[in-house]
Amino acid sequence: MLQIKDLTITHRKDLRVILDKFNMVLNSGDKAVIIGEEGNGKSTLMKWIYNPDLAEEYTECTGERIVNGEVLGYLPQELPVADKSKTLYEYFSESQLFFDKNPKELSEMAAQFRVPVDFFYGDQLMGSLSGGEKVKAQLMRLLMDNPTVLLLDEPSNDIDISTLELLEELINGWKYIVLYISHDETLIENTANVIIHLEQIMRKTKSRFTIVKDNYKSYIEHRARDFEHQEQQALNDRREKKLRDEKYRRLMQSVNRAQATIAGVDTGHIGDPMQAARNLKDKMHTVKAMGRRFEKEDENMTEMPEQEEAIFFKLGDKKAAMPAGKTVIEYELAELKTPDDSKTLATDIFLRVRGPEKICIVGTNGVGKTTLLKKMAEELLSRTDIKAQYMPQNYEELLDLELTPVEFLDDTGDKAVRTRIRTYLGSLKYTADEMDHPIRELSGGQKAKVLLLKMSLSDANVLILDEPTRNFSPLSGPVIRRMIAEFPGAVISISHDRKYIEEVCTKTYTLTEKGLK
């Protein structure tokens, strides 16, 4: 059993409460996914559960963590810097039980993860592996130590579709506890039976969490219905309140007029003036009591539902439109080599893009997709007949991490421009404090938003995107896919997101040793 009691996490820098009095109990068989928008504390929560010291470097945490003899295995979102310079053999040697594994066990694990048998003894540096190979290596080392609780922070990032399916099998077949963070809606739909939803509402001034034992599709459907019902009830309550308050206002005016009349006329013409005054006093008392009752009723009135809305802005305008059928790009490459030129990855590469096509390149990990896309980007960005923008898989290739988002997006220093950029960032759910944080302190999703906004502010008609949905929550995923699908220009992308491939891409190519198929 894994239990969390009354956990409150507060960011040290801006004193924002990320999580407030969070309680959770997970038991064997639970496959729990943590969802929520970027910067809502998902990774911080995961770090605290594994080792509170990891989260307390930048947050203040109070609460109780009950592990009860469970063995925790943690896959961080990024490979630690210290591990990047280790060889594969050095990395696996640090597993407590690596040398207890016999050749048969290692061979079975290699087959399961589709790597060569000698993978564990390789001299290749961990930092030089492809994104998917890094995830595989980390998962294998984690499993070697026989954990009973898997804590997986973005295990679906950077892995190819066959490895995604392998990950699904691993999670579904795990008989103990799995707690994971993922932006892959298909993975979540196919595996999760517990949903943990973290939100920051009221302009990120209040945290809220929801935990339900349900599958993802059912949770989203029930949530939408519940919000719709609550909104309708709140609107009905407000309509009834308006009618009631109008009747009450007229009644109060009537009593006030009667009092004024008695005070201003000759009492000899209205019978017993004392009795009339008493009657009016009683009536005023009744009316005021009615007002107090209405005030109490209003305290219990159905609140308008508040939820953390997904972001939305437009990519491109009419200037980005491409004539259908017109050849926009013809890219040829006789030989694709690794960045250090030590190995040929593919030959005879040819890609033609016509009009506003949305192209997706898929393939196994390590085949060279990102290397190819970088080469395409270099050529397309230098062309003057098109206007291209590039989003790399590693955002740090383009972002200056010491700048704030505002500083990165504005190179004019003009006050009006900066005000407009702040307005755009606000629409992307950035708080005023986050706009002034260095980019290095932002989450992966927040960094991705900065690059998307840069594309939106440009007049690009060609987008080159390496895993564009990888750091967006499953709640924002549908919005991001729609934005890219509606972009009027051409898109060349790499993705393993099955929903992105299905909903956005008009053509899909597989990169092989013999080119694009």
PDB file of C-alpha atoms in Angstrom, residues 209-476:
ATOM      1  CA  PHE A 209      -7.393  17.747  -6.967  1.00  0.00           C
ATOM      2  CA  THR A 210      -9.781  14.987  -7.959  1.00  0.00           C
ATOM      3  CA  ILE A 211      -9.162  11.244  -7.504  1.00  0.00           C
ATOM      4  CA  VAL A 212     -11.534   8.715  -9.049  1.00  0.00           C
ATOM      5  CA  LYS A 213     -11.352   4.994  -9.697  1.00  0.00           C
ATOM      6  CA  ASP A 214     -12.388   4.981 -13.328  1.00  0.00           C
ATOM      7  CA  ASN A 215     -10.976   4.802 -16.834  1.00  0.00           C
ATOM      8  CA  TYR A 216      -9.951   8.020 -18.577  1.00  0.00           C
ATOM      9  CA  LYS A 217     -12.700   8.214 -21.208  1.00  0.00           C
ATOM     10  CA  SER A 218     -15.405   7.653 -18.612  1.00  0.00           C
ATOM     11  CA  TYR A 219     -13.846  10.241 -16.273  1.00  0.00           C
ATOM     12  CA  ILE A 220     -13.740  12.911 -19.005  1.00  0.00           C
ATOM     13  CA  GLU A 221     -17.327  12.175 -20.071  1.00  0.00           C
ATOM     14  CA  HIS A 222     -18.670  12.222 -16.492  1.00  0.00           C
ATOM     15  CA  ARG A 223     -16.691  15.375 -15.733  1.00  0.00           C
ATOM     16  CA  ALA A 224     -18.117  17.174 -18.785  1.00  0.00           C
ATOM     17  CA  ARG A 225     -21.681  16.115 -17.863  1.00  0.00           C
ATOM     18  CA  ASP A 226     -21.208  17.132 -14.217  1.00  0.00           C
ATOM     19  CA  PHE A 227     -19.867  20.554 -15.214  1.00  0.00           C
ATOM     20  CA  GLU A 228     -22.706  21.057 -17.680  1.00  0.00           C
ATOM     21  CA  HIS A 229     -25.290  20.051 -15.046  1.00  0.00           C
ATOM     22  CA  GLN A 230     -23.700  22.303 -12.413  1.00  0.00           C
ATOM     23  CA  GLU A 231     -23.540  25.220 -14.840  1.00  0.00           C
ATOM     24  CA  GLN A 232     -27.206  24.766 -15.787  1.00  0.00           C
ATOM     25  CA  GLN A 233     -28.232  24.538 -12.119  1.00  0.00           C
ATOM     26  CA  ALA A 234     -26.175  27.639 -11.291  1.00  0.00           C
ATOM     27  CA  LEU A 235     -27.814  29.583 -14.140  1.00  0.00           C
ATOM     28  CA  ASN A 236     -31.282  28.446 -12.992  1.00  0.00           C
ATOM     29  CA  ASP A 237     -30.490  29.501  -9.424  1.00  0.00           C
ATOM     30  CA  ARG A 238     -29.381  32.926 -10.630  1.00  0.00           C
ATOM     31  CA  ARG A 239     -32.521  33.397 -12.742  1.00  0.00           C
ATOM     32  CA  GLU A 240     -34.721  32.458  -9.782  1.00  0.00           C
ATOM     33  CA  LYS A 241     -32.707  34.775  -7.521  1.00  0.00           C
ATOM     34  CA  LYS A 242     -33.172  37.666  -9.959  1.00  0.00           C
ATOM     35  CA  LEU A 243     -36.974  37.173 -10.053  1.00  0.00           C
ATOM     36  CA  ARG A 244     -37.141  36.719  -6.278  1.00  0.00           C
ATOM     37  CA  ASP A 245     -34.987  39.789  -5.608  1.00  0.00           C
ATOM     38  CA  GLU A 246     -37.176  41.892  -7.915  1.00  0.00           C
ATOM     39  CA  LYS A 247     -40.342  40.841  -6.032  1.00  0.00           C
ATOM     40  CA  TYR A 248     -38.594  41.509  -2.725  1.00  0.00           C
ATOM     41  CA  ARG A 249     -37.465  44.958  -3.925  1.00  0.00           C
ATOM     42  CA  ARG A 250     -41.042  45.876  -4.909  1.00  0.00           C
ATOM     43  CA  LEU A 251     -42.407  44.626  -1.558  1.00  0.00           C
ATOM     44  CA  MET A 252     -39.800  46.636   0.364  1.00  0.00           C
ATOM     45  CA  GLN A 253     -40.625  49.761  -1.696  1.00  0.00           C
ATOM     46  CA  SER A 254     -44.341  49.256  -0.964  1.00  0.00           C
ATOM     47  CA  VAL A 255     -43.766  49.059   2.805  1.00  0.00           C
ATOM     48  CA  ASN A 256     -41.434  52.073   2.727  1.00  0.00           C
ATOM     49  CA  ARG A 257     -44.035  54.091   0.795  1.00  0.00           C
ATOM     50  CA  ALA A 258     -46.728  53.128   3.316  1.00  0.00           C
ATOM     51  CA  GLN A 259     -44.512  54.257   6.191  1.00  0.00           C
ATOM     52  CA  ALA A 260     -43.842  57.549   4.436  1.00  0.00           C
ATOM     53  CA  THR A 261     -47.563  58.024   3.834  1.00  0.00           C
ATOM     54  CA  ILE A 262     -48.450  57.516   7.516  1.00  0.00           C
ATOM     55  CA  ALA A 263     -45.701  59.897   8.595  1.00  0.00           C
ATOM     56  CA  GLY A 264     -46.854  62.597   6.197  1.00  0.00           C
ATOM     57  CA  VAL A 265     -50.710  62.643   6.534  1.00  0.00           C
ATOM     58  CA  ASP A 266     -53.220  63.866   9.072  1.00  0.00           C
ATOM     59  CA  THR A 267     -53.683  60.880  11.416  1.00  0.00           C
ATOM     60  CA  GLY A 268     -57.302  61.887  12.010  1.00  0.00           C
ATOM     61  CA  HIS A 269     -58.213  60.497   8.557  1.00  0.00           C
ATOM     62  CA  ILE A 270     -56.740  56.984   8.850  1.00  0.00           C
ATOM     63  CA  GLY A 271     -58.572  55.453  11.777  1.00  0.00           C
ATOM     64  CA  ASP A 272     -56.395  54.216  14.649  1.00  0.00           C
ATOM     65  CA  PRO A 273     -52.919  55.572  13.763  1.00  0.00           C
ATOM     66  CA  MET A 274     -51.204  53.473  16.431  1.00  0.00           C
ATOM     67  CA  GLN A 275     -52.677  50.270  15.031  1.00  0.00           C
ATOM     68  CA  ALA A 276     -51.696  51.234  11.486  1.00  0.00           C
ATOM     69  CA  ALA A 277     -48.126  51.924  12.640  1.00  0.00           C
ATOM     70  CA  ARG A 278     -47.986  48.620  14.485  1.00  0.00           C
ATOM     71  CA  ASN A 279     -49.230  46.781  11.408  1.00  0.00           C
ATOM     72  CA  LEU A 280     -46.606  48.418   9.246  1.00  0.00           C
ATOM     73  CA  LYS A 281     -43.894  47.708  11.806  1.00  0.00           C
ATOM     74  CA  ASP A 282     -44.907  44.031  11.836  1.00  0.00           C
ATOM     75  CA  LYS A 283     -44.910  43.964   8.063  1.00  0.00           C
ATOM     76  CA  MET A 284     -41.452  45.573   7.902  1.00  0.00           C
ATOM     77  CA  HIS A 285     -40.174  43.024  10.443  1.00  0.00           C
ATOM     78  CA  THR A 286     -41.563  40.211   8.264  1.00  0.00           C
ATOM     79  CA  VAL A 287     -39.993  41.698   5.122  1.00  0.00           C
ATOM     80  CA  LYS A 288     -36.577  42.084   6.807  1.00  0.00           C
ATOM     81  CA  ALA A 289     -36.749  38.521   8.127  1.00  0.00           C
ATOM     82  CA  MET A 290     -37.506  37.410   4.579  1.00  0.00           C
ATOM     83  CA  GLY A 291     -34.401  39.285   3.370  1.00  0.00           C
ATOM     84  CA  ARG A 292     -32.214  37.563   5.963  1.00  0.00           C
ATOM     85  CA  ARG A 293     -33.609  34.192   4.881  1.00  0.00           C
ATOM     86  CA  PHE A 294     -32.834  34.997   1.259  1.00  0.00           C
ATOM     87  CA  GLU A 295     -29.240  35.902   2.206  1.00  0.00           C
ATOM     88  CA  LYS A 296     -28.817  32.489   3.845  1.00  0.00           C
ATOM     89  CA  GLU A 297     -30.314  30.779   0.795  1.00  0.00           C
ATOM     90  CA  ASP A 298     -27.851  32.657  -1.428  1.00  0.00           C
ATOM     91  CA  GLU A 299     -24.940  31.268   0.570  1.00  0.00           C
ATOM     92  CA  ASN A 300     -25.991  27.767  -0.521  1.00  0.00           C
ATOM     93  CA  MET A 301     -26.688  28.735  -4.121  1.00  0.00           C
ATOM     94  CA  THR A 302     -25.041  26.472  -6.712  1.00  0.00           C
ATOM     95  CA  GLU A 303     -21.664  27.909  -7.689  1.00  0.00           C
ATOM     96  CA  MET A 304     -20.719  28.401 -11.315  1.00  0.00           C
ATOM     97  CA  PRO A 305     -18.297  25.551 -12.103  1.00  0.00           C
ATOM     98  CA  GLU A 306     -14.673  26.504 -12.496  1.00  0.00           C
ATOM     99  CA  GLN A 307     -12.232  24.402 -14.404  1.00  0.00           C
ATOM    100  CA  GLU A 308      -8.813  24.885 -15.840  1.00  0.00           C
ATOM    101  CA  GLU A 309      -9.505  25.602 -19.485  1.00  0.00           C
ATOM    102  CA  ALA A 310      -7.227  24.181 -22.174  1.00  0.00           C
ATOM    103  CA  ILE A 311      -5.195  26.757 -24.068  1.00  0.00           C
ATOM    104  CA  PHE A 312      -6.084  27.877 -27.559  1.00  0.00           C
ATOM    105  CA  PHE A 313      -4.667  30.317 -30.026  1.00  0.00           C
ATOM    106  CA  LYS A 314      -4.354  30.320 -33.784  1.00  0.00           C
ATOM    107  CA  LEU A 315      -1.291  29.156 -35.695  1.00  0.00           C
ATOM    108  CA  GLY A 316      -0.869  31.193 -38.856  1.00  0.00           C
ATOM    109  CA  ASP A 317      -3.226  33.462 -40.780  1.00  0.00           C
ATOM    110  CA  LYS A 318      -4.321  33.810 -44.402  1.00  0.00           C
ATOM    111  CA  LYS A 319      -0.752  34.718 -45.392  1.00  0.00           C
ATOM    112  CA  ALA A 320       0.329  31.191 -44.468  1.00  0.00           C
ATOM    113  CA  ALA A 321      -2.138  29.555 -46.857  1.00  0.00           C
ATOM    114  CA  MET A 322      -0.603  27.222 -49.442  1.00  0.00           C
ATOM    115  CA  PRO A 323      -2.218  26.493 -52.818  1.00  0.00           C
ATOM    116  CA  ALA A 324      -3.455  22.901 -52.863  1.00  0.00           C
ATOM    117  CA  GLY A 325      -1.432  20.708 -55.195  1.00  0.00           C
ATOM    118  CA  LYS A 326       1.454  23.151 -55.551  1.00  0.00           C
ATOM    119  CA  THR A 327       4.830  21.583 -54.766  1.00  0.00           C
ATOM    120  CA  VAL A 328       6.166  23.524 -51.796  1.00  0.00           C
ATOM    121  CA  ILE A 329       9.108  21.365 -50.816  1.00  0.00           C
ATOM    122  CA  GLU A 330      11.210  18.765 -52.559  1.00  0.00           C
ATOM    123  CA  TYR A 331      13.906  17.457 -50.254  1.00  0.00           C
ATOM    124  CA  GLU A 332      16.595  14.997 -51.329  1.00  0.00           C
ATOM    125  CA  LEU A 333      19.423  13.458 -49.312  1.00  0.00           C
ATOM    126  CA  ALA A 334      21.649  10.738 -50.702  1.00  0.00           C
ATOM    127  CA  GLU A 335      22.936   9.637 -47.310  1.00  0.00           C
ATOM    128  CA  LEU A 336      21.805  10.312 -43.737  1.00  0.00           C
ATOM    129  CA  LYS A 337      24.573   9.886 -41.176  1.00  0.00           C
ATOM    130  CA  THR A 338      24.727  10.162 -37.392  1.00  0.00           C
ATOM    131  CA  PRO A 339      25.716  13.652 -36.125  1.00  0.00           C
ATOM    132  CA  ASP A 340      29.327  12.464 -35.643  1.00  0.00           C
ATOM    133  CA  ASP A 341      29.405  10.946 -39.175  1.00  0.00           C
ATOM    134  CA  SER A 342      30.377   7.551 -37.742  1.00  0.00           C
ATOM    135  CA  LYS A 343      27.418   5.613 -39.149  1.00  0.00           C
ATOM    136  CA  THR A 344      25.072   5.709 -42.118  1.00  0.00           C
ATOM    137  CA  LEU A 345      21.457   5.616 -40.959  1.00  0.00           C
ATOM    138  CA  ALA A 346      19.597   5.784 -44.271  1.00  0.00           C
ATOM    139  CA  THR A 347      20.114   6.349 -47.986  1.00  0.00           C
ATOM    140  CA  ASP A 348      18.134   7.739 -50.926  1.00  0.00           C
ATOM    141  CA  ILE A 349      15.830   9.986 -48.930  1.00  0.00           C
ATOM    142  CA  PHE A 350      13.256  11.921 -50.924  1.00  0.00           C
ATOM    143  CA  LEU A 351      10.278  13.906 -49.652  1.00  0.00           C
ATOM    144  CA  ARG A 352       7.813  16.003 -51.646  1.00  0.00           C
ATOM    145  CA  VAL A 353       5.274  18.223 -49.875  1.00  0.00           C
ATOM    146  CA  ARG A 354       2.376  19.727 -51.806  1.00  0.00           C
ATOM    147  CA  GLY A 355       0.271  22.641 -50.591  1.00  0.00           C
ATOM    148  CA  PRO A 356      -0.953  22.540 -46.994  1.00  0.00           C
ATOM    149  CA  GLU A 357      -0.115  18.866 -46.449  1.00  0.00           C
ATOM    150  CA  LYS A 358       0.510  17.679 -42.903  1.00  0.00           C
ATOM    151  CA  ILE A 359       3.359  15.166 -43.079  1.00  0.00           C
ATOM    152  CA  CYS A 360       4.366  12.849 -40.229  1.00  0.00           C
ATOM    153  CA  ILE A 361       7.571  10.808 -40.151  1.00  0.00           C
ATOM    154  CA  VAL A 362       7.560   7.703 -37.952  1.00  0.00           C
ATOM    155  CA  GLY A 363      10.046   4.897 -37.361  1.00  0.00           C
ATOM    156  CA  THR A 364      11.810   2.911 -34.689  1.00  0.00           C
ATOM    157  CA  ASN A 365      13.939   4.592 -32.033  1.00  0.00           C
ATOM    158  CA  GLY A 366      17.458   5.363 -33.185  1.00  0.00           C
ATOM    159  CA  VAL A 367      16.629   5.190 -36.898  1.00  0.00           C
ATOM    160  CA  GLY A 368      17.512   8.889 -37.356  1.00  0.00           C
ATOM    161  CA  LYS A 369      14.192  10.738 -37.498  1.00  0.00           C
ATOM    162  CA  THR A 370      15.345  13.704 -35.391  1.00  0.00           C
ATOM    163  CA  THR A 371      18.671  13.861 -37.247  1.00  0.00           C
ATOM    164  CA  LEU A 372      16.798  13.972 -40.552  1.00  0.00           C
ATOM    165  CA  LEU A 373      14.362  16.633 -39.356  1.00  0.00           C
ATOM    166  CA  LYS A 374      17.243  18.826 -38.168  1.00  0.00           C
ATOM    167  CA  LYS A 375      18.855  18.614 -41.607  1.00  0.00           C
ATOM    168  CA  MET A 376      15.538  19.493 -43.249  1.00  0.00           C
ATOM    169  CA  ALA A 377      15.131  22.418 -40.860  1.00  0.00           C
ATOM    170  CA  GLU A 378      18.607  23.770 -41.689  1.00  0.00           C
ATOM    171  CA  GLU A 379      17.774  23.817 -45.389  1.00  0.00           C
ATOM    172  CA  LEU A 380      14.188  25.085 -45.126  1.00  0.00           C
ATOM    173  CA  LEU A 381      15.001  27.839 -42.625  1.00  0.00           C
ATOM    174  CA  SER A 382      17.594  29.247 -45.030  1.00  0.00           C
ATOM    175  CA  ARG A 383      15.191  29.453 -47.976  1.00  0.00           C
ATOM    176  CA  THR A 384      13.708  32.819 -48.941  1.00  0.00           C
ATOM    177  CA  ASP A 385      10.739  31.559 -50.973  1.00  0.00           C
ATOM    178  CA  ILE A 386       9.110  30.056 -47.864  1.00  0.00           C
ATOM    179  CA  LYS A 387       8.969  31.171 -44.223  1.00  0.00           C
ATOM    180  CA  ALA A 388       9.688  28.254 -41.916  1.00  0.00           C
ATOM    181  CA  GLN A 389       9.662  27.852 -38.146  1.00  0.00           C
ATOM    182  CA  TYR A 390      11.224  24.918 -36.262  1.00  0.00           C
ATOM    183  CA  MET A 391      10.330  23.296 -32.933  1.00  0.00           C
ATOM    184  CA  PRO A 392      13.099  20.855 -31.939  1.00  0.00           C
ATOM    185  CA  GLN A 393      12.602  17.902 -29.630  1.00  0.00           C
ATOM    186  CA  ASN A 394      15.078  19.511 -27.236  1.00  0.00           C
ATOM    187  CA  TYR A 395      13.647  22.995 -26.682  1.00  0.00           C
ATOM    188  CA  GLU A 396      16.937  24.228 -25.246  1.00  0.00           C
ATOM    189  CA  GLU A 397      18.388  24.253 -28.758  1.00  0.00           C
ATOM    190  CA  LEU A 398      16.353  27.398 -29.433  1.00  0.00           C
ATOM    191  CA  LEU A 399      15.485  28.786 -25.998  1.00  0.00           C
ATOM    192  CA  ASP A 400      17.799  30.999 -23.963  1.00  0.00           C
ATOM    193  CA  LEU A 401      17.106  29.530 -20.531  1.00  0.00           C
ATOM    194  CA  GLU A 402      18.299  32.620 -18.667  1.00  0.00           C
ATOM    195  CA  LEU A 403      15.739  34.896 -20.346  1.00  0.00           C
ATOM    196  CA  THR A 404      12.147  35.214 -19.200  1.00  0.00           C
ATOM    197  CA  PRO A 405       9.395  34.220 -21.685  1.00  0.00           C
ATOM    198  CA  VAL A 406       8.668  37.915 -22.310  1.00  0.00           C
ATOM    199  CA  GLU A 407      12.322  38.714 -22.992  1.00  0.00           C
ATOM    200  CA  PHE A 408      12.684  35.747 -25.355  1.00  0.00           C
ATOM    201  CA  LEU A 409       9.590  36.636 -27.384  1.00  0.00           C
ATOM    202  CA  ASP A 410      10.349  40.370 -27.618  1.00  0.00           C
ATOM    203  CA  ASP A 411      13.575  41.656 -29.090  1.00  0.00           C
ATOM    204  CA  THR A 412      12.289  45.211 -29.612  1.00  0.00           C
ATOM    205  CA  GLY A 413      12.075  46.499 -26.050  1.00  0.00           C
ATOM    206  CA  ASP A 414       8.915  48.359 -27.087  1.00  0.00           C
ATOM    207  CA  LYS A 415       6.468  48.720 -24.195  1.00  0.00           C
ATOM    208  CA  ALA A 416       3.379  48.121 -26.360  1.00  0.00           C
ATOM    209  CA  VAL A 417       4.898  44.945 -27.831  1.00  0.00           C
ATOM    210  CA  ARG A 418       5.728  43.626 -24.357  1.00  0.00           C
ATOM    211  CA  THR A 419       2.222  44.381 -23.134  1.00  0.00           C
ATOM    212  CA  ARG A 420       0.786  42.420 -26.075  1.00  0.00           C
ATOM    213  CA  ILE A 421       3.124  39.479 -25.371  1.00  0.00           C
ATOM    214  CA  ARG A 422       2.080  39.453 -21.711  1.00  0.00           C
ATOM    215  CA  THR A 423      -1.552  39.344 -22.835  1.00  0.00           C
ATOM    216  CA  TYR A 424      -0.815  36.346 -25.063  1.00  0.00           C
ATOM    217  CA  LEU A 425       1.095  34.571 -22.275  1.00  0.00           C
ATOM    218  CA  GLY A 426      -1.817  35.223 -19.927  1.00  0.00           C
ATOM    219  CA  SER A 427      -4.129  33.489 -22.402  1.00  0.00           C
ATOM    220  CA  LEU A 428      -1.738  30.522 -22.219  1.00  0.00           C
ATOM    221  CA  LYS A 429      -2.292  30.298 -18.427  1.00  0.00           C
ATOM    222  CA  TYR A 430       0.979  31.941 -17.401  1.00  0.00           C
ATOM    223  CA  THR A 431       0.754  33.859 -14.128  1.00  0.00           C
ATOM    224  CA  ALA A 432       2.417  37.258 -13.861  1.00  0.00           C
ATOM    225  CA  ASP A 433       5.163  35.651 -11.753  1.00  0.00           C
ATOM    226  CA  GLU A 434       5.791  32.902 -14.321  1.00  0.00           C
ATOM    227  CA  MET A 435       6.185  35.506 -17.067  1.00  0.00           C
ATOM    228  CA  ASP A 436       9.126  36.877 -15.069  1.00  0.00           C
ATOM    229  CA  HIS A 437      10.687  33.497 -14.193  1.00  0.00           C
ATOM    230  CA  PRO A 438      13.759  32.428 -16.193  1.00  0.00           C
ATOM    231  CA  ILE A 439      12.725  29.897 -18.842  1.00  0.00           C
ATOM    232  CA  ARG A 440      14.923  27.239 -17.190  1.00  0.00           C
ATOM    233  CA  GLU A 441      12.467  27.204 -14.240  1.00  0.00           C
ATOM    234  CA  LEU A 442       9.464  26.406 -16.442  1.00  0.00           C
ATOM    235  CA  SER A 443       8.012  22.965 -17.107  1.00  0.00           C
ATOM    236  CA  GLY A 444       8.470  21.226 -20.464  1.00  0.00           C
ATOM    237  CA  GLY A 445       4.934  22.137 -21.479  1.00  0.00           C
ATOM    238  CA  GLN A 446       5.418  25.794 -20.580  1.00  0.00           C
ATOM    239  CA  LYS A 447       8.601  25.875 -22.663  1.00  0.00           C
ATOM    240  CA  ALA A 448       6.696  24.317 -25.569  1.00  0.00           C
ATOM    241  CA  LYS A 449       4.047  27.037 -25.266  1.00  0.00           C
ATOM    242  CA  VAL A 450       6.748  29.705 -25.636  1.00  0.00           C
ATOM    243  CA  LEU A 451       7.905  28.140 -28.918  1.00  0.00           C
ATOM    244  CA  LEU A 452       4.349  27.721 -30.202  1.00  0.00           C
ATOM    245  CA  LEU A 453       3.617  31.354 -29.383  1.00  0.00           C
ATOM    246  CA  LYS A 454       6.781  32.379 -31.241  1.00  0.00           C
ATOM    247  CA  MET A 455       5.447  30.491 -34.278  1.00  0.00           C
ATOM    248  CA  SER A 456       2.048  32.128 -33.886  1.00  0.00           C
ATOM    249  CA  LEU A 457       3.582  35.615 -33.769  1.00  0.00           C
ATOM    250  CA  SER A 458       5.654  34.911 -36.871  1.00  0.00           C
ATOM    251  CA  ASP A 459       4.361  34.838 -40.457  1.00  0.00           C
ATOM    252  CA  ALA A 460       5.542  31.254 -41.063  1.00  0.00           C
ATOM    253  CA  ASN A 461       3.869  29.155 -43.749  1.00  0.00           C
ATOM    254  CA  VAL A 462       5.896  25.978 -43.040  1.00  0.00           C
ATOM    255  CA  LEU A 463       6.178  24.391 -39.601  1.00  0.00           C
ATOM    256  CA  ILE A 464       8.846  21.777 -38.785  1.00  0.00           C
ATOM    257  CA  LEU A 465       7.830  20.039 -35.560  1.00  0.00           C
ATOM    258  CA  ASP A 466       9.678  17.328 -33.624  1.00  0.00           C
ATOM    259  CA  GLU A 467       7.159  15.654 -31.293  1.00  0.00           C
ATOM    260  CA  PRO A 468       4.895  18.731 -30.990  1.00  0.00           C
ATOM    261  CA  THR A 469       2.433  17.178 -28.506  1.00  0.00           C
ATOM    262  CA  ARG A 470       4.925  15.437 -26.225  1.00  0.00           C
ATOM    263  CA  ASN A 471       4.773  17.898 -23.317  1.00  0.00           C
ATOM    264  CA  PHE A 472       1.123  18.878 -23.383  1.00  0.00           C
ATOM    265  CA  SER A 473      -1.397  17.383 -20.999  1.00  0.00           C
ATOM    266  CA  PRO A 474      -4.016  14.959 -22.376  1.00  0.00           C
ATOM    267  CA  LEU A 475      -6.557  17.714 -21.663  1.00  0.00           C
ATOM    268  CA  SER A 476      -4.684  20.176 -23.919  1.00  0.00           C
TER     269      SER A 476
END
